[in-house]
Amino acid sequence: MSLARYAARRLVFLVGTLFGASVITFALVNVLPGDVAVMILGTSGSQEQVAVLRQELGLNQPVYIRYIDWIAGALQGDLGRSLRFGDPVAALIAQRFPASAFLAFSALTIAVLVAIPLGVVAAVEQNTWKDFLTSVAAFAGISLPNFFWGMLLILLIASYASLLPPSGYVSPFVDPAAAVAHVLLPASALGFSLMAHITRMTRSSLIEELRSGYIELAKMKGLSDRRIVFRHALRNAFLPVLTVIGFQLGFLFGGIIIIEQLFAYPGLGRLAFNALLSRDAPLIQGSVLTIAVVFMTSNLVVDLLYAVIDPRVTSGGGS
Amino acid sequence: MAAETGTARFVDEYQRERLRRLARAIRHNTKAVVGLGIILGLVVLAVASPMLISEEAANQMNVQDRFASPSAEHPFGTDNFGRDMLSRTLLGVRISLYVGLVSVAIASAVGVPLGGLAGYAGGAVDDAVMRTMDVLMSFPPILVAMTITAVIGPTLNNAILALGLVYIPYFARVTRSEAISVSQEEFVEAAQALGERDSYVLFREVLPNAAAPIIVQASISISFAILAAAGLSFLGLGAQPPTPSWGLMLQQAKQYLTQAPWMAIFPGLGIAVTVLGFNLFGDGIRDVLDPDASTEFGVTDE
Amino acid sequence: MSSHSTPPTDGELGSSAAADGDDHLLTVHGLETVFRTEEGTVTAVDDVDLHLDQGEIVGLVGESGAGKSATAESILRLIESPGEIAGGTVEYDGRDVLEMDESRLREFRGTDAGMVFQDPTGTLNPTMTVGRQVAEAVRSTDPSLSGAEVRERSVAIMERVGIPNAGSRYDEYPHQFSGGQKQRIVFGIAIASEPDLLVADEPTTALDVTIQAQILDLLVELRDEFGMSVLFITHDLGVVREVCDRVLVMYAGSVVESGAVESMFAEPRHPYTKGLLASNPGLDAEAVEGQGGAPDRLRVIEGSMPDLTGAFSGCKYADRCPGATEDCRRAHPGLERVDLDGTDREVACYRHEAIDDIEYTYDHEPRTLSWRAEDERAGASAEATPGVPDAGGGRAGDDPVLSATGLKKHFETGNLLDDLLGRGETVRAVDGIDLGIDAGETLGLVGESGCGKSTAARAILQLHEPTDGTVVYQGREITGSTKAELREIRRDLQVVFQNPQSSLNPRRTVGQIVRRPMKLHGLADADERRERARELITEVGLDERHLDRRPGDLSGGQQQRVAVARALAVNPEVIVLDEPVSGLDVSIQAQILNLLSDLQEDLGLSYLFISHNLSVIEHICDRVAVMYLGELVERGTTAEVFDPPFNPYTEALLSAIPGRVETEDRIVLEGDVPDPSNVPSGCRFHPRCPHKIGDVCETEKPAVHDPGDGHGIKCHLLREEYRDRVDWEEI
């Protein structure tokens, strides 16, 4: 099986999962106990007001009809109109999307660039003080909530040291330098736990690979330690790391909501959070579905990357 | 084998040797010991703190004392309402443990049997269960938890319920993959060849031998759940004021960061220590249990 | 030998070993390697001396734990923490390998020495193309080569080690090659620098017997071509006899005997060597022929290898040696040089002069299980013991106890998506076999890995539901039985698996494991079960204190005894033995084989014995069925099938057993075992068959020839023609 065929297969699975995800998204808002109309109007709304709103929202129709209407619209790019803003949900999302994408990408980049070298050093110099310090730092990274790191960064770097701005967003296409300055703190806070997880996994996976048979063969070829680590072990050790990255992306995308809130960062996460607070049902559905699609797509990318690195994946079974 | 020669006396010595070996393995694993120590310490605090500190007193506002920095009277300082941060931080222990344990109990109570069934039965059952889990896992977990609590109402118990639901697929997945590998062990086939019922094989042969990774997963999930619950409270979607929840305290601290950093530091440390304890413990027992399954967990038959 | 140990003052001036007046390429002296574990320090290699001359193949043989791999890795300094080389010298070409600095060591490994490992799959980097892996070795030998030259040389090497179309396969990954091909590539990497020293650590252990024959041929060819010296590590005495010039026998970290191969096989001087030869059913070792014991039992070495933690007092082998005296308990003997008919021999035994008096014997007192007799007496009351037949001997001999007809088991590969698209493949693991086991006999089912023999066993036991065909037990069809019926039948049909570690639940005690089947089938009350468990555990050669232990604390042989006890607990009639001795060392294998023979004799059991090892099958089975790619190609009594073979595949399998046939007569099958999802047309064996007649083999499925004596052969060549053809070839 070629890589293209593998990708095609994964895509088919993705479509199936996506369908399931859309059902769940819709169900979260429409089937769980709690009347959307009451949610919107709060306890102050009279019975007539509720009835009128229900009519307006089409809530009197059976739930599956409403789902079909919604998903049919969604397939044509129409996610309905926000109850609060009155604008089309799709437009609102499109407007906020780039900021969040930039934030997530920066967080991922920072995490990978810092964590992999740290993990390699810890593995190669196993049981030295470097390894110990890295382990301690990694444990700290996974033990504190990202918003706590965010607050700490705001306090130390933005407030006390005034090195970087504590909030806001500048598009990297408008002013790259300012964009980086603005994104650095939230991205670090967001990427910290991912960084810790990648470091730990790189370390343990590299240690395991360095014990495997092909390393002995490489030694018998007379290769240098450097070549053995970087050409042989690291590539294989990266596979479980990739799995961890895929897994942790879910936490990263979830973390965006909190981090954007903390750093007053105008992205999709804030939009979704505000929609949740104002019970803006179409906007909730739209943004939740969008985040799920992005998450699934990233996982697809991770899977394909895995297949590129490990040729056994595309040949089924393997050895 | 040193054990080839022996008398009746040997049985006792053998049992003692096993226990000694297990104890030594755990002792040698600093991570597990430190983790366990932290967890036990927290449990003691969780039990003792409500006896020493009344929650009403801890919630009592005292505006004159607001933003007091740490001192002998208020070792952790006071918050924007003049409440003693030490009392509130200590009371937070119980809430954190409650959130972590209950949500993981919900998740594992559903996820473990589902995953075990999928892994052991295979085929169509496996497909049906795991494709459903795939769909559930296609969302960032905290996003679903937020949406659920926002819809059914932002309370601590709803947050716990939501987190429990969200973590089900993680337990199902771990259990399934472990159940598959245990099912391939020949003792499972031997049990089938003896005519054991499937339910017996699944619950008495397969799952007990899949316990180690599930325990590890549970320990690590508790720390995830505590972090996530703190996040929900931080956003106002979990515990509501004046509950002394660490996430909520951090939310309040946010506005006064430069003015009163201790309002953030101590609840943050509380979260860090708790989460660290469960992470260390989970990591440590993985090291202890993995190399050799011959530990004292599981069945006492007949 | 070891006495030669005047290290040259300094290797820098390059006085080559050959110029020293002897031929020693490698001289190891006083090598000691320890592993520091929590339980204490294990001395894995204990004061080992050895040397290799130019161009010779020296075998290092021993059971697991003997320290042979640790010796090999120490020589190349591949020992990793917690292992540590604690002392000795490894002198190569005038230098001590153990004293080399990093860059000199790399040079030594890169140009002077090569190594081949046991598991070819783990030895090749899964994410790098094989071409690049070979090229790395080429470039490391000669960094001045250009990219194109490196590639050219790499392809040439791949071709040399027998990879067809090497040029086009250069960019493929290891998983695209079969196990045998992977091992060929590892050989290619090892010889890329044309080293003078090759260390081969169990290079054929992970391979099928027909592939093993190919690889051994390759090894000898390469030695002849490059004039290398080879240190060959193996547990298999047959392989030693096949390829080695000299052999060293290791036991518990020490060399106990060394000398020329044939002389050692003819006249072992160390009791351990003698015991190993006796335990090995495949070796027609003259030295141990025709001495004491029942004819169908192997003479065994009792016990197992000692724990190497801590210090020893006395000869390490004394505990298992039938000839040990008080003197042997004082200190471990050093190697002593003996001259035997002009060949050098070194032996570490105080009593080697008296070797002829040191006899391995095997005695067994016939007995039966107390309740089995009761059950048989009460045989009439069928309600109490459903499905249990009357005593084994009382029945008509014609009807088999257990038989399978047209048995098929196919697996569908692929997932949900493939099912929907109709794209899955069918693996024809078992494709229509007929078997019958008579009461009290042992039927062997033999074949290479992947031939479907284990699947066949599981289909017979209804552990896998057969795709087609019937299984009849005691005249009653059990295919399609309800779960409740099947549960009753399972009392009579038991199974013992290959991996004793995996076949016992690690969380239970041995007592729980043995009592559970009785409880499940309601065979006895709690007290009675305890009583029976004690009797069973004694019957399989363990004792009561083992009942409170867990499987993890038993040795492999002991675990397998427990597995046998569990199978016996329900008082079965038939036991399916799926490779029951394959995971065990030779001396332990012999113990278990004897145990199985004893039990059969005592209890009148019938066995279906599955194995890839023809020597074991030949030793223990009354009748044999040979399986290839899901089909039976021959069946008959052991003598009919093996002596002499009439089916080309059987003949090739037999001839591939190392150490039995003179190398010139050997049939080495080409190619690999084909994939059961894509079986060849006509006779499934035709692509590899050395006696292929012509198109008929490719187009027509051969029918079974059965001259009426129950000896069925599936081949287009009739028995007479086959004989003729073979005779004709010999002329």
CSV table of C-alpha atoms in Angstrom, one decimal, chain C residues 367-586:
chain,number,residue,atom,x,y,z
C,367,ARG,CA,2.1,-45.5,38.7
C,368,THR,CA,-1.3,-44.0,38.2
C,369,LEU,CA,-3.3,-41.2,39.7
C,370,SER,CA,-5.4,-42.6,42.5
C,371,TRP,CA,-8.7,-41.2,41.3
C,372,ARG,CA,-8.1,-42.1,37.7
C,373,ALA,CA,-8.3,-45.8,38.6
C,374,GLU,CA,-11.5,-45.1,40.6
C,375,ASP,CA,-13.0,-43.2,37.7
C,376,GLU,CA,-12.2,-46.1,35.4
C,377,ARG,CA,-13.8,-48.6,37.8
C,378,ALA,CA,-16.8,-46.4,38.0
C,379,GLY,CA,-16.8,-46.0,34.2
C,380,ALA,CA,-20.3,-47.5,34.0
C,381,SER,CA,-22.0,-44.6,35.8
C,382,ALA,CA,-21.9,-42.3,32.8
C,383,GLU,CA,-23.8,-39.5,34.5
C,384,ALA,CA,-21.0,-39.0,37.0
C,385,THR,CA,-18.3,-38.7,34.4
C,386,PRO,CA,-19.8,-37.6,31.2
C,387,GLY,CA,-17.8,-38.2,28.1
C,388,VAL,CA,-15.1,-40.1,29.8
C,389,PRO,CA,-14.4,-43.3,27.9
C,390,ASP,CA,-13.8,-46.6,29.5
C,391,ALA,CA,-10.2,-47.5,30.1
C,392,GLY,CA,-8.0,-46.8,27.1
C,393,GLY,CA,-7.2,-50.4,26.3
C,394,GLY,CA,-10.7,-51.7,26.3
C,395,ARG,CA,-11.8,-50.2,23.1
C,396,ALA,CA,-11.6,-51.5,19.6
C,397,GLY,CA,-8.4,-50.3,18.1
C,398,ASP,CA,-9.8,-49.3,14.7
C,399,ASP,CA,-11.7,-46.1,15.6
C,400,PRO,CA,-9.5,-43.1,16.4
C,401,VAL,CA,-10.2,-41.4,19.7
C,402,LEU,CA,-10.1,-38.1,18.0
C,403,SER,CA,-10.3,-37.3,14.3
C,404,ALA,CA,-10.6,-34.4,12.0
C,405,THR,CA,-11.9,-34.6,8.5
C,406,GLY,CA,-11.5,-31.8,5.9
C,407,LEU,CA,-10.7,-29.4,8.6
C,408,LYS,CA,-10.3,-25.8,7.4
C,409,LYS,CA,-9.6,-22.6,9.2
C,410,HIS,CA,-9.4,-19.4,7.1
C,411,PHE,CA,-8.9,-15.9,8.5
C,412,GLU,CA,-10.0,-12.7,6.9
C,413,THR,CA,-7.6,-9.9,7.1
C,414,GLY,CA,-8.4,-6.2,6.9
C,415,ASN,CA,-10.8,-4.0,8.9
C,416,LEU,CA,-14.3,-2.6,8.6
C,417,LEU,CA,-13.4,-0.5,5.6
C,418,ASP,CA,-11.8,-3.4,3.7
C,419,ASP,CA,-14.9,-5.5,4.5
C,420,LEU,CA,-17.1,-2.8,3.0
C,421,LEU,CA,-15.0,-2.6,-0.1
C,422,GLY,CA,-14.6,-6.4,-0.3
C,423,ARG,CA,-10.8,-6.0,-0.3
C,424,GLY,CA,-9.8,-8.2,2.6
C,425,GLU,CA,-7.5,-11.2,2.0
C,426,THR,CA,-8.2,-14.7,3.1
C,427,VAL,CA,-5.4,-16.4,4.9
C,428,ARG,CA,-5.8,-20.2,4.4
C,429,ALA,CA,-4.1,-21.2,7.6
C,430,VAL,CA,-5.5,-24.7,7.6
C,431,ASP,CA,-6.9,-25.8,4.3
C,432,GLY,CA,-8.5,-29.2,4.5
C,433,ILE,CA,-6.6,-31.7,6.6
C,434,ASP,CA,-7.6,-35.2,7.8
C,435,LEU,CA,-6.1,-36.5,11.0
C,436,GLY,CA,-6.9,-39.3,13.4
C,437,ILE,CA,-5.3,-40.1,16.7
C,438,ASP,CA,-5.7,-43.7,18.1
C,439,ALA,CA,-6.0,-44.4,21.8
C,440,GLY,CA,-2.7,-44.3,23.6
C,441,GLU,CA,-0.7,-43.2,20.7
C,442,THR,CA,1.2,-40.0,19.9
C,443,LEU,CA,0.5,-38.4,16.6
C,444,GLY,CA,3.1,-35.8,15.5
C,445,LEU,CA,2.2,-32.8,13.4
C,446,VAL,CA,5.3,-31.3,12.0
C,447,GLY,CA,6.0,-28.3,9.7
C,448,GLU,CA,7.8,-25.0,9.5
C,449,SER,CA,6.5,-21.9,11.1
C,450,GLY,CA,3.5,-20.5,9.4
C,451,CYS,CA,2.4,-23.9,8.0
C,452,GLY,CA,-0.7,-23.8,10.1
C,453,LYS,CA,0.0,-26.5,12.6
C,454,SER,CA,-0.9,-24.5,15.7
C,455,THR,CA,-4.0,-23.2,14.1
C,456,ALA,CA,-5.0,-26.7,13.2
C,457,ALA,CA,-4.6,-27.7,16.9
C,458,ARG,CA,-6.8,-24.8,18.0
C,459,ALA,CA,-9.4,-25.6,15.4
C,460,ILE,CA,-9.5,-29.2,16.6
C,461,LEU,CA,-9.9,-28.0,20.2
C,462,GLN,CA,-12.6,-25.6,19.0
C,463,LEU,CA,-10.6,-22.7,20.4
C,464,HIS,CA,-10.9,-21.3,16.9
C,465,GLU,CA,-14.2,-22.2,15.2
C,466,PRO,CA,-13.3,-24.2,12.1
C,467,THR,CA,-14.3,-22.7,8.8
C,468,ASP,CA,-15.2,-26.1,7.5
C,469,GLY,CA,-14.8,-29.8,8.3
C,470,THR,CA,-15.7,-32.0,11.2
C,471,VAL,CA,-14.0,-33.0,14.4
C,472,VAL,CA,-15.1,-36.3,16.0
C,473,TYR,CA,-14.3,-37.3,19.5
C,474,GLN,CA,-15.2,-40.8,20.7
C,475,GLY,CA,-17.6,-41.2,17.8
C,476,ARG,CA,-19.3,-37.9,18.6
C,477,GLU,CA,-19.1,-34.9,16.4
C,478,ILE,CA,-18.0,-31.9,18.4
C,479,THR,CA,-17.9,-29.3,15.7
C,480,GLY,CA,-21.1,-27.3,16.2
C,481,SER,CA,-21.6,-28.4,19.8
C,482,THR,CA,-23.4,-26.0,22.1
C,483,LYS,CA,-21.3,-24.2,24.7
C,484,ALA,CA,-22.5,-26.5,27.4
C,485,GLU,CA,-21.7,-29.7,25.5
C,486,LEU,CA,-18.4,-28.3,24.6
C,487,ARG,CA,-17.6,-27.6,28.2
C,488,GLU,CA,-18.1,-31.3,29.0
C,489,ILE,CA,-16.0,-32.4,26.1
C,490,ARG,CA,-13.2,-30.1,27.2
C,491,ARG,CA,-12.7,-32.3,30.2
C,492,ASP,CA,-11.3,-35.0,27.9
C,493,LEU,CA,-9.4,-32.8,25.5
C,494,GLN,CA,-6.6,-30.8,27.2
C,495,VAL,CA,-3.8,-28.7,25.9
C,496,VAL,CA,-0.2,-27.7,26.8
C,497,PHE,CA,1.3,-24.7,25.1
C,498,GLN,CA,4.7,-23.7,24.0
C,499,ASN,CA,5.6,-20.9,26.3
C,500,PRO,CA,5.3,-22.0,29.9
C,501,GLN,CA,5.9,-18.4,31.1
C,502,SER,CA,2.8,-17.3,29.2
C,503,SER,CA,0.6,-20.3,29.7
C,504,LEU,CA,0.2,-19.9,33.5
C,505,ASN,CA,-1.6,-16.9,35.0
C,506,PRO,CA,1.2,-15.0,36.8
C,507,ARG,CA,-1.1,-13.8,39.5
C,508,ARG,CA,-2.1,-17.3,40.8
C,509,THR,CA,-0.3,-19.8,42.8
C,510,VAL,CA,0.6,-23.1,41.3
C,511,GLY,CA,-2.0,-24.7,43.7
C,512,GLN,CA,-4.7,-22.4,42.5
C,513,ILE,CA,-3.8,-23.2,38.9
C,514,VAL,CA,-3.9,-26.9,39.4
C,515,ARG,CA,-7.1,-26.9,41.5
C,516,ARG,CA,-9.1,-24.6,39.3
C,517,PRO,CA,-9.9,-27.1,36.5
C,518,MET,CA,-11.3,-29.6,39.1
C,519,LYS,CA,-13.4,-26.9,40.7
C,520,LEU,CA,-14.7,-25.8,37.3
C,521,HIS,CA,-15.8,-29.2,36.4
C,522,GLY,CA,-17.0,-30.1,39.9
C,523,LEU,CA,-14.7,-33.1,40.1
C,524,ALA,CA,-14.1,-33.1,43.8
C,525,ASP,CA,-14.8,-31.1,47.0
C,526,ALA,CA,-12.3,-28.6,48.3
C,527,ASP,CA,-10.3,-31.1,50.5
C,528,GLU,CA,-10.2,-33.7,47.8
C,529,ARG,CA,-9.0,-31.1,45.4
C,530,ARG,CA,-6.1,-30.2,47.7
C,531,GLU,CA,-5.3,-33.9,48.0
C,532,ARG,CA,-5.4,-34.4,44.2
C,533,ALA,CA,-3.3,-31.3,43.6
C,534,ARG,CA,-0.6,-32.7,45.8
C,535,GLU,CA,-0.7,-36.0,43.9
C,536,LEU,CA,-0.6,-34.3,40.6
C,537,ILE,CA,2.3,-32.1,41.4
C,538,THR,CA,4.3,-35.1,42.5
C,539,GLU,CA,3.3,-37.0,39.4
C,540,VAL,CA,4.8,-34.3,37.2
C,541,GLY,CA,8.1,-34.4,39.2
C,542,LEU,CA,7.7,-31.4,41.4
C,543,ASP,CA,6.9,-31.4,45.1
C,544,GLU,CA,4.3,-29.9,47.5
C,545,ARG,CA,6.2,-26.8,48.3
C,546,HIS,CA,5.8,-25.7,44.7
C,547,LEU,CA,2.0,-25.4,45.2
C,548,ASP,CA,2.3,-22.2,47.1
C,549,ARG,CA,4.6,-20.5,44.6
C,550,ARG,CA,3.7,-18.4,41.7
C,551,PRO,CA,4.8,-19.2,38.1
C,552,GLY,CA,7.2,-16.3,38.0
C,553,ASP,CA,9.3,-18.0,40.6
C,554,LEU,CA,9.7,-21.3,38.8
C,555,SER,CA,12.2,-22.2,36.0
C,556,GLY,CA,10.9,-22.8,32.5
C,557,GLY,CA,11.0,-26.5,32.9
C,558,GLN,CA,9.1,-26.4,36.2
C,559,GLN,CA,6.5,-24.1,34.7
C,560,GLN,CA,6.0,-26.6,31.9
C,561,ARG,CA,5.5,-29.3,34.4
C,562,VAL,CA,2.8,-27.2,36.1
C,563,ALA,CA,1.1,-26.7,32.7
C,564,VAL,CA,1.1,-30.5,32.3
C,565,ALA,CA,-0.3,-31.0,35.8
C,566,ARG,CA,-3.1,-28.5,35.0
C,567,ALA,CA,-4.0,-30.5,31.9
C,568,LEU,CA,-4.0,-33.7,33.9
C,569,ALA,CA,-6.2,-32.3,36.6
C,570,VAL,CA,-9.4,-32.9,34.7
C,571,ASN,CA,-8.4,-36.5,33.9
C,572,PRO,CA,-8.3,-36.1,30.2
C,573,GLU,CA,-8.0,-38.7,27.4
C,574,VAL,CA,-6.3,-36.6,24.8
C,575,ILE,CA,-3.7,-33.9,25.3
C,576,VAL,CA,-2.7,-31.6,22.5
C,577,LEU,CA,0.9,-30.6,23.0
C,578,ASP,CA,1.7,-27.4,21.0
C,579,GLU,CA,5.5,-27.1,20.8
C,580,PRO,CA,5.7,-28.1,24.4
C,581,VAL,CA,9.5,-28.3,24.5
C,582,SER,CA,10.5,-25.6,22.0
C,583,GLY,CA,11.2,-22.9,24.5
C,584,LEU,CA,13.4,-25.1,26.7
C,585,ASP,CA,17.0,-25.9,26.9
C,586,VAL,CA,18.2,-29.3,25.7
